[in-house]
Short mmCIF file of C-alpha atoms in Angstrom, two decimals:
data_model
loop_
_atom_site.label_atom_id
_atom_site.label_comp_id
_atom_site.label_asym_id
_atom_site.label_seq_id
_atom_site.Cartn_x
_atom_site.Cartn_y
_atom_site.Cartn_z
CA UNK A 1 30.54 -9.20 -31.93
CA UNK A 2 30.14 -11.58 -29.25
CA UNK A 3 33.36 -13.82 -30.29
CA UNK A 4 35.16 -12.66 -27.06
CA UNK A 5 32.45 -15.05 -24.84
CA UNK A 6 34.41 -17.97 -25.65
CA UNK A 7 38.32 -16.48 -26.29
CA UNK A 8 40.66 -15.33 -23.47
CA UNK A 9 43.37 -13.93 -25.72
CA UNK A 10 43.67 -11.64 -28.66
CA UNK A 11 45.74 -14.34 -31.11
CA UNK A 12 42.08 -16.81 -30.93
CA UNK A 13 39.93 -13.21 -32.16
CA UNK A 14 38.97 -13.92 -35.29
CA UNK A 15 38.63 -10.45 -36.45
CA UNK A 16 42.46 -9.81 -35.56
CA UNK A 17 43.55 -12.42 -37.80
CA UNK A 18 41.30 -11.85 -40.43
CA UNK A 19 42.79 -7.90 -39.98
CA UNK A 20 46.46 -9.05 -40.98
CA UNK A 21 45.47 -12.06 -43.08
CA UNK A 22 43.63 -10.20 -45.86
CA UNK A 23 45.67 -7.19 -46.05
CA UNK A 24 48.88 -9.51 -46.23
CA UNK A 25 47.11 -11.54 -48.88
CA UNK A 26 45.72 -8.82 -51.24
CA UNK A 27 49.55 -7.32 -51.43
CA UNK A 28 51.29 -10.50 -51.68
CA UNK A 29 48.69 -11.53 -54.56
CA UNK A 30 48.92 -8.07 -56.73
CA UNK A 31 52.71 -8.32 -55.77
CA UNK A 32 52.70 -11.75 -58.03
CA UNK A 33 50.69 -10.15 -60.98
CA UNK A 34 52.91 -6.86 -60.96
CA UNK A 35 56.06 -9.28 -60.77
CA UNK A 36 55.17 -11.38 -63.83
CA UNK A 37 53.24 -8.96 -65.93
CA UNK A 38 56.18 -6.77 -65.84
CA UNK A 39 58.54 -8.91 -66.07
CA UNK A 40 60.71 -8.91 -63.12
CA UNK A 41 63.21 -10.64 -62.02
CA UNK A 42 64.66 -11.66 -58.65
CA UNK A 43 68.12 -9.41 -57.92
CA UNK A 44 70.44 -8.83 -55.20
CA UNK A 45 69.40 -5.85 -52.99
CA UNK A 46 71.22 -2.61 -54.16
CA UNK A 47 70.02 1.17 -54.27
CA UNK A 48 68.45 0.90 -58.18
CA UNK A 49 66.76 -2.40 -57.32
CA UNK A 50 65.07 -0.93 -54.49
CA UNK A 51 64.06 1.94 -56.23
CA UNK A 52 62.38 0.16 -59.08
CA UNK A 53 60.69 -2.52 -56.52
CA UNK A 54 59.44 0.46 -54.58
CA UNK A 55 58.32 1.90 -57.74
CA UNK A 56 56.56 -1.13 -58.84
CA UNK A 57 55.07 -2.52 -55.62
CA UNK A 58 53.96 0.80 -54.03
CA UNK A 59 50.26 -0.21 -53.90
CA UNK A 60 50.99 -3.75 -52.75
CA UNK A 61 52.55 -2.12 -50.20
CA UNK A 62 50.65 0.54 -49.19
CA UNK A 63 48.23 -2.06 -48.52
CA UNK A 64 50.47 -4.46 -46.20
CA UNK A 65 51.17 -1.52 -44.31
CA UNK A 66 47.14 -1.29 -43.63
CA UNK A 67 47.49 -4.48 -41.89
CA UNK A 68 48.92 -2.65 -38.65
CA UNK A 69 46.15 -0.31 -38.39
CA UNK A 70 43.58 -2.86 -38.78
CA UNK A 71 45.18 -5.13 -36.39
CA UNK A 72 45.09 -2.37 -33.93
CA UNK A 73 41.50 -1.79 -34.45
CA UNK A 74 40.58 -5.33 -33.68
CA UNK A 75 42.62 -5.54 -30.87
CA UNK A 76 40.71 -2.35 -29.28
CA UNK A 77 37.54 -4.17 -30.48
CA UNK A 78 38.60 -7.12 -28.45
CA UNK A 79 39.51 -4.91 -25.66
CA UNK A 80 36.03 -3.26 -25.31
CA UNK A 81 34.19 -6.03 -26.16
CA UNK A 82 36.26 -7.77 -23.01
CA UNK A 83 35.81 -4.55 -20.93
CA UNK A 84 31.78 -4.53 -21.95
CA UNK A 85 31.58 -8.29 -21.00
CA UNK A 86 33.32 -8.08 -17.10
CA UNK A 87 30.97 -4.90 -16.91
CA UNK A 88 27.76 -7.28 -17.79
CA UNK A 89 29.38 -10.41 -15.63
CA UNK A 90 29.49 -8.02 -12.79
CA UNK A 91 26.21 -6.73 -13.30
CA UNK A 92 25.14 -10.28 -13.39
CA UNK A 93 26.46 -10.96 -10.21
CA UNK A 94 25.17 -8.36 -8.33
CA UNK A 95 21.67 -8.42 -9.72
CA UNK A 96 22.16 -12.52 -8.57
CA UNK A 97 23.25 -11.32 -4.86
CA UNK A 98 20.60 -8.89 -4.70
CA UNK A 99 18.42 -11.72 -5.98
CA UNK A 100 20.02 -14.10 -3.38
CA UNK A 101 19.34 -11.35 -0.55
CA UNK A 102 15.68 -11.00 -1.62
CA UNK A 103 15.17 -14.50 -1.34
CA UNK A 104 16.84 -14.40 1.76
CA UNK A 105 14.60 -11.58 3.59
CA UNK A 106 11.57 -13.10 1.66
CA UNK A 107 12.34 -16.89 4.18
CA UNK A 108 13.17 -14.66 6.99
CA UNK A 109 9.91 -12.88 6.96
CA UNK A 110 8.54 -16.67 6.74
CA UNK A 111 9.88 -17.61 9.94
CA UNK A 112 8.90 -14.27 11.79
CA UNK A 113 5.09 -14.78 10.23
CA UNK A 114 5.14 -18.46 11.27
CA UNK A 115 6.21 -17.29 14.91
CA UNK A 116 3.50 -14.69 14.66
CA UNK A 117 1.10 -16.92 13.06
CA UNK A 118 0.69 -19.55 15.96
CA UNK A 119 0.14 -17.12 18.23
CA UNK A 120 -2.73 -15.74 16.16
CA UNK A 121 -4.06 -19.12 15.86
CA UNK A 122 -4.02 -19.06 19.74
CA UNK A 123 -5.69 -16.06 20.31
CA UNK A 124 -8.57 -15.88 17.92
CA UNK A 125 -9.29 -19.71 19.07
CA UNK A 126 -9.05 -21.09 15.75
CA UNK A 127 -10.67 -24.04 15.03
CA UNK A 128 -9.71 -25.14 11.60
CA UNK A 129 -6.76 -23.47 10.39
CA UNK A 130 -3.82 -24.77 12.37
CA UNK A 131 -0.53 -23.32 13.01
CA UNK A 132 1.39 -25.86 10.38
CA UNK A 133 -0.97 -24.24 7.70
CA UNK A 134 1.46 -20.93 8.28
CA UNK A 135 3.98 -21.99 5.29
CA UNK A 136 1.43 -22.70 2.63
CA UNK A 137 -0.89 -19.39 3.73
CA UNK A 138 2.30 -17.07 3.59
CA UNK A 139 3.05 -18.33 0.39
CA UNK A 140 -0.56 -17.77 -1.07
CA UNK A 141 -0.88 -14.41 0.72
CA UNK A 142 2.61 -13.47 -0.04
CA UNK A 143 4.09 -14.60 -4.01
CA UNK A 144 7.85 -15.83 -4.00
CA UNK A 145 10.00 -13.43 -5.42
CA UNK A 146 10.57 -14.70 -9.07
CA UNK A 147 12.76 -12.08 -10.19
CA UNK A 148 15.22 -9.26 -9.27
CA UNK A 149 12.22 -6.94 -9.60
CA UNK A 150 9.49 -8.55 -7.47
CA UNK A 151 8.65 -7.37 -4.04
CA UNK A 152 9.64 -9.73 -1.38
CA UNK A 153 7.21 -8.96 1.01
CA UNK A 154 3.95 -7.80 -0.78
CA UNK A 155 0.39 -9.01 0.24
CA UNK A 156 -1.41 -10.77 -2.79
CA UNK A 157 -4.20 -8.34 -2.94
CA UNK A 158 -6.37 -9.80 -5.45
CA UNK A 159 -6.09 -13.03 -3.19
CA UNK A 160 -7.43 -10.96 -0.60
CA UNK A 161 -9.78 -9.33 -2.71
CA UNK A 162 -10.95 -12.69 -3.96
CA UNK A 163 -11.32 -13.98 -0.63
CA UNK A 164 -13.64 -10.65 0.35
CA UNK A 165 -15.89 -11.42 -2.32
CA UNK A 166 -16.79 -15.20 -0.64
CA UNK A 167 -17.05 -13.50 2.09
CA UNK A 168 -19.05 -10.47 1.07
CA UNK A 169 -21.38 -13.33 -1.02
CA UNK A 170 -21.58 -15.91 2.30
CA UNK A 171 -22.99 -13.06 4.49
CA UNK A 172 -25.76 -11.84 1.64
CA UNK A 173 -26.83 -15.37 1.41
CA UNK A 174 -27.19 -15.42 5.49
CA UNK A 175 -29.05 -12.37 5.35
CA UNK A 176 -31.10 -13.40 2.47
CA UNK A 177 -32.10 -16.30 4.13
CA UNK A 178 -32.33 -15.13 7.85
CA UNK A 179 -34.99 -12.66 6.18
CA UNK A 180 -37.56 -15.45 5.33
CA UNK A 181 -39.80 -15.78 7.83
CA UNK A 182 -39.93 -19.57 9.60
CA UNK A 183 -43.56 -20.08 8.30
CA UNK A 184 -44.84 -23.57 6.65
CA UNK A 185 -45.32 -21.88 3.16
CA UNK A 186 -41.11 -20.89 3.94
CA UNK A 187 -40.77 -24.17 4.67
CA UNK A 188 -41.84 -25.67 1.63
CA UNK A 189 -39.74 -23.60 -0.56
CA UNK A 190 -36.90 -24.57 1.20
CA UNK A 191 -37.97 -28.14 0.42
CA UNK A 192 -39.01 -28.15 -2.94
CA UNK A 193 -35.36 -26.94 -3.73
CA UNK A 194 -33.46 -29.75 -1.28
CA UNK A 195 -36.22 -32.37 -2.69
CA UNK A 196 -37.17 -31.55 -6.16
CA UNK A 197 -38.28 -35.26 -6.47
CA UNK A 198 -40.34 -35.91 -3.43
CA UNK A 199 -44.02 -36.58 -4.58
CA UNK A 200 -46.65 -34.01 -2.89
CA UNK A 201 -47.37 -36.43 -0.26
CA UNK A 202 -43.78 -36.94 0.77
CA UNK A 203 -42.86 -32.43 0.74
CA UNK A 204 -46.26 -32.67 3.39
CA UNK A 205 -44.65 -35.03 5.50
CA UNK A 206 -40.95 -33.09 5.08
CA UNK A 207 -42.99 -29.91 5.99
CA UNK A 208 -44.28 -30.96 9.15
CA UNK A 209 -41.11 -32.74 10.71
CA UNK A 210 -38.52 -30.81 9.36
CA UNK A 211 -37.06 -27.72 11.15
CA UNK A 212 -36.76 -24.87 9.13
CA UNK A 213 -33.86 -23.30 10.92
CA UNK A 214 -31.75 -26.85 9.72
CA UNK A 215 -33.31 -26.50 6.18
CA UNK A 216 -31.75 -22.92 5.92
CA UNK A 217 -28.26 -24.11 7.13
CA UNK A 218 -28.39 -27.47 4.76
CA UNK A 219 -29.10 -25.32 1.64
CA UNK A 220 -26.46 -22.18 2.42
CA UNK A 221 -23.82 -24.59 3.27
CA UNK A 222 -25.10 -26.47 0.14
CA UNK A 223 -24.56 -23.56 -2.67
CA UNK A 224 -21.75 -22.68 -0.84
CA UNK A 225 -20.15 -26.08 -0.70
CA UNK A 226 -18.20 -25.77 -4.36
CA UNK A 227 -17.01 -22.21 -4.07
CA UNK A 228 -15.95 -22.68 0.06
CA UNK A 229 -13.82 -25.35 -2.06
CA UNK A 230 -11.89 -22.66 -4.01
CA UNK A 231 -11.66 -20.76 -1.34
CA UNK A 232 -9.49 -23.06 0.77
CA UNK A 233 -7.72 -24.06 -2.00
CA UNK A 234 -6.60 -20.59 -2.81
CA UNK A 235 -5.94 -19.93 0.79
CA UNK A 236 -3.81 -23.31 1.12
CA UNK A 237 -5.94 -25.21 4.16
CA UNK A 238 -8.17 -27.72 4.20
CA UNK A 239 -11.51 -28.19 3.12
CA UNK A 240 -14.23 -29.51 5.24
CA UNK A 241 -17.04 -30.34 2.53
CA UNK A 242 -21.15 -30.74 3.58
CA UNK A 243 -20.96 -34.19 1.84
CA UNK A 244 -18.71 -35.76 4.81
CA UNK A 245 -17.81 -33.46 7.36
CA UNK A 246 -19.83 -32.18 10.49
CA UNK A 247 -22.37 -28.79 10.15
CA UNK A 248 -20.76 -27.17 12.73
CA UNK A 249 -17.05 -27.87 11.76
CA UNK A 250 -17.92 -26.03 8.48
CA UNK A 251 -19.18 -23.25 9.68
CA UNK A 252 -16.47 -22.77 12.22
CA UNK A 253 -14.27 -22.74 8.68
CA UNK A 254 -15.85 -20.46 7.22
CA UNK A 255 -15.70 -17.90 10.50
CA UNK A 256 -12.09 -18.65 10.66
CA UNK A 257 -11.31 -17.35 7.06
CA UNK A 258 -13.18 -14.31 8.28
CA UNK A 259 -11.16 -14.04 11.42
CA UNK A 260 -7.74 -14.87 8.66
CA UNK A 261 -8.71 -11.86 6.63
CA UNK A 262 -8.98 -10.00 9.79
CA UNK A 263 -5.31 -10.68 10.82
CA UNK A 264 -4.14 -10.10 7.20
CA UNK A 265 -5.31 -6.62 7.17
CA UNK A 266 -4.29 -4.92 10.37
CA UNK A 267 -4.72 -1.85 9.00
CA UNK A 268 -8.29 -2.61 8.73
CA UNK A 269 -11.08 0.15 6.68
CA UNK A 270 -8.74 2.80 7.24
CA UNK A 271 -6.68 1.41 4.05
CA UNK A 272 -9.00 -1.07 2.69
CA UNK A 273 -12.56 -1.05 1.21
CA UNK A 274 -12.22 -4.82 0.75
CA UNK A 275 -12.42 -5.47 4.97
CA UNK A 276 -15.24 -7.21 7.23
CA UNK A 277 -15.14 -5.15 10.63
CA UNK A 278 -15.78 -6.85 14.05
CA UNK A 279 -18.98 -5.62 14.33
CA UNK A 280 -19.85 -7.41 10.82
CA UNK A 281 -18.53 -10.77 11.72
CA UNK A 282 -20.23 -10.46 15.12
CA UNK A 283 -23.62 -10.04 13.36
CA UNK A 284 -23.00 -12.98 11.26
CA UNK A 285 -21.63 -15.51 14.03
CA UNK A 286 -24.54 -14.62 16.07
CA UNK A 287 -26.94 -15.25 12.71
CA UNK A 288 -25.69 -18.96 12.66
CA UNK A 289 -25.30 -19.28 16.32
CA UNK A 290 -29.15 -18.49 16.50
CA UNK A 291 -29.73 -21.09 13.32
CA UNK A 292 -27.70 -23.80 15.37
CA UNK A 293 -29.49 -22.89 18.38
CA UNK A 294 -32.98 -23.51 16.98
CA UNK A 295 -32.07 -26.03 14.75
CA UNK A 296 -32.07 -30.26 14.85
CA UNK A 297 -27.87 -29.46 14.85
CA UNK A 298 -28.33 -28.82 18.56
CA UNK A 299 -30.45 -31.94 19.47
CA UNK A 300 -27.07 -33.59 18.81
CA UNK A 301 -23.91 -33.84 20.69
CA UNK A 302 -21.97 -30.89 19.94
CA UNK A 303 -20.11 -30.66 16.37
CA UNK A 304 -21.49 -34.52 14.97
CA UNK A 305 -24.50 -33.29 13.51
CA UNK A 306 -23.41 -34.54 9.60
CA UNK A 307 -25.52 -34.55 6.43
CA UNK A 308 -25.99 -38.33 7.07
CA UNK A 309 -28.07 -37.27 10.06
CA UNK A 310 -30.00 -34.94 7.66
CA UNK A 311 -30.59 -37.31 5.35
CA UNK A 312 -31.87 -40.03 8.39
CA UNK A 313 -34.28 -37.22 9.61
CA UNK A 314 -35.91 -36.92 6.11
CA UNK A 315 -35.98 -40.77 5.70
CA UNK A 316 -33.89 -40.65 2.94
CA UNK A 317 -30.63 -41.91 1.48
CA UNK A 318 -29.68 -39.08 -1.10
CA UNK A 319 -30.61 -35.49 -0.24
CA UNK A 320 -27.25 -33.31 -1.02
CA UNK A 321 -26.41 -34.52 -4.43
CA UNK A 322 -29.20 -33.27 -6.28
CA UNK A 323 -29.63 -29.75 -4.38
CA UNK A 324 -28.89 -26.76 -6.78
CA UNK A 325 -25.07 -25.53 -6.57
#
């Protein structure tokens, strides 16, 4: 019954036709058999020739007549089936407009969080996320509208749930590690998992130059290298990796995705379990900051202390590659 999508007029509806044609053909066919099985014959119109051709062709005629009725039908068909598709046309259209409008709130609120988003960038004293990362953040953070029925301004929160969990993991492994105590027996573990291949005589001589404070930052930024990757990718900005960029420029990263999450959630633990208060952050920053402190990073000017200078320190040429991930 969807003829009507392609027809503007009742004379191109199939079923009207077909209403008058077969009605018209059934009595004009049993009309021939009655007329020569009976013998008829063809007689100027007079009161006893229309009383025997009404006699004889009553059926036949009975059933022209239904052609009316049937035509009438199909014409109300038509009519409905017209009314029933300017009802779904217009419901079509408005479900596009409110589409349309949805789209258009979801790029307004895009330009008020870009606004707001460089100022946050000021403020906190970002140092790796920049302002021009706003449009590729929002869009992580905050899915597209994809259909009449999506929100247009929802927070992802298994994005930001995902993101917790890095988060959550990065400050166990801090802890973890800030528990072991900077002995030479500490020191060694540290480097029989950075140098699984040093002879005995080479681990000695690794044990006795090497800080252990710069051992414990190689190694966390080390397992953390691969999923600090997905991370940033799911987040939209960049990623700094161990293998080429500075220490300190990585770790910076990874406090600004803290500080990110921070300005995602301004409702803070009062409406999510999934949040990393001040106070947490603060304990972690000043974990590192003591690391960095103590460490061969700070015998360096400030942010160039790269795994190349790790490597030079341990006299060697590959160190990263081979550490467990």
């Amino acid at each position: 019954m969807n003829n009507n999508k392609k027809i503007s007029s009742v004379f191109t509806y199939s079923y009207f036709w077909i209403a008058i044609i077969i009605p018209v053909s059934l009595s004009s066919l049993l009309m021939s058999f009655i007329f020569i099985n009976d013998g008829l014959s063809i007689e100027w119109p007079s009161k006893e020739t229309l009383s025997v051709f009404l006699e004889y062709m009553n059926v036949p005629l009975w059933i022209l007549g239904s052609a009316l009725p049937l035509a009438t039908l199909a014409t109300a068909n038509f009519r409905a089936l017209q009314f029933q598709s300017n009802l779904n046309y217009q419901k079509r259209t408005i479900e596009r407009q409110e589409f349309e409008h949805k789209i258009d709130l979801y790029h307004k609120e895009l330009t008020l969080f870009k606004e707001k988003f460089s100022a946050v960038i000021f403020n906190g004293n970002f140092k790796c996320i920049r302002p021009e990362d706003a449009t590729i953040i929002f869009t992580r953070f905050y899915p597209k509208p994809t259909k009449k029925e999506d929100p247009y301004f929802e927070i992802d929160i298994e994005k930001i749930e995902y993101i917790y969990e890095f988060m959550k993991l990065f400050e166990a492994k801090v802890f973890e590690l800030g528990k072991i105590a900077n002995t030479k027996r500490n020191k060694l573990k540290f480097i029989n998992l950075l140098f699984p291949d040093f002879s005995e005589e080479q681990k000695i001589e690794q044990e006795n130059s090497i800080n252990i404070y710069t051992l414990k930052i190689i190694y966390l930024l080390g397992i953390m290298d691969a999923t600090l990757l997905q991370v940033c990718h799911a987040i939209g900005i960049r990623h700094f990796s161990i293998q080429k960029e500075p220490i300190t420029l990585i770790i910076k990263l990874i406090i600004d995705i803290y500080a990110l999450q921070t300005s995602f959630l301004d409702d803070g633990e009062s409406k999510y379990s999934f949040y990393f208060s001040q106070k947490r952050q603060s304990a972690l920053v000043d974990i590192l900051n003591l690391w960095i402190k103590y460490s061969s990073v700070s015998n360096v000017k400030a942010d160039e202390y790269t795994a190349d200078d790790f490597r030079h320190e341990c006299f060697i040429t590959e160190v990263l590659r081979s550490q467990p991930r």
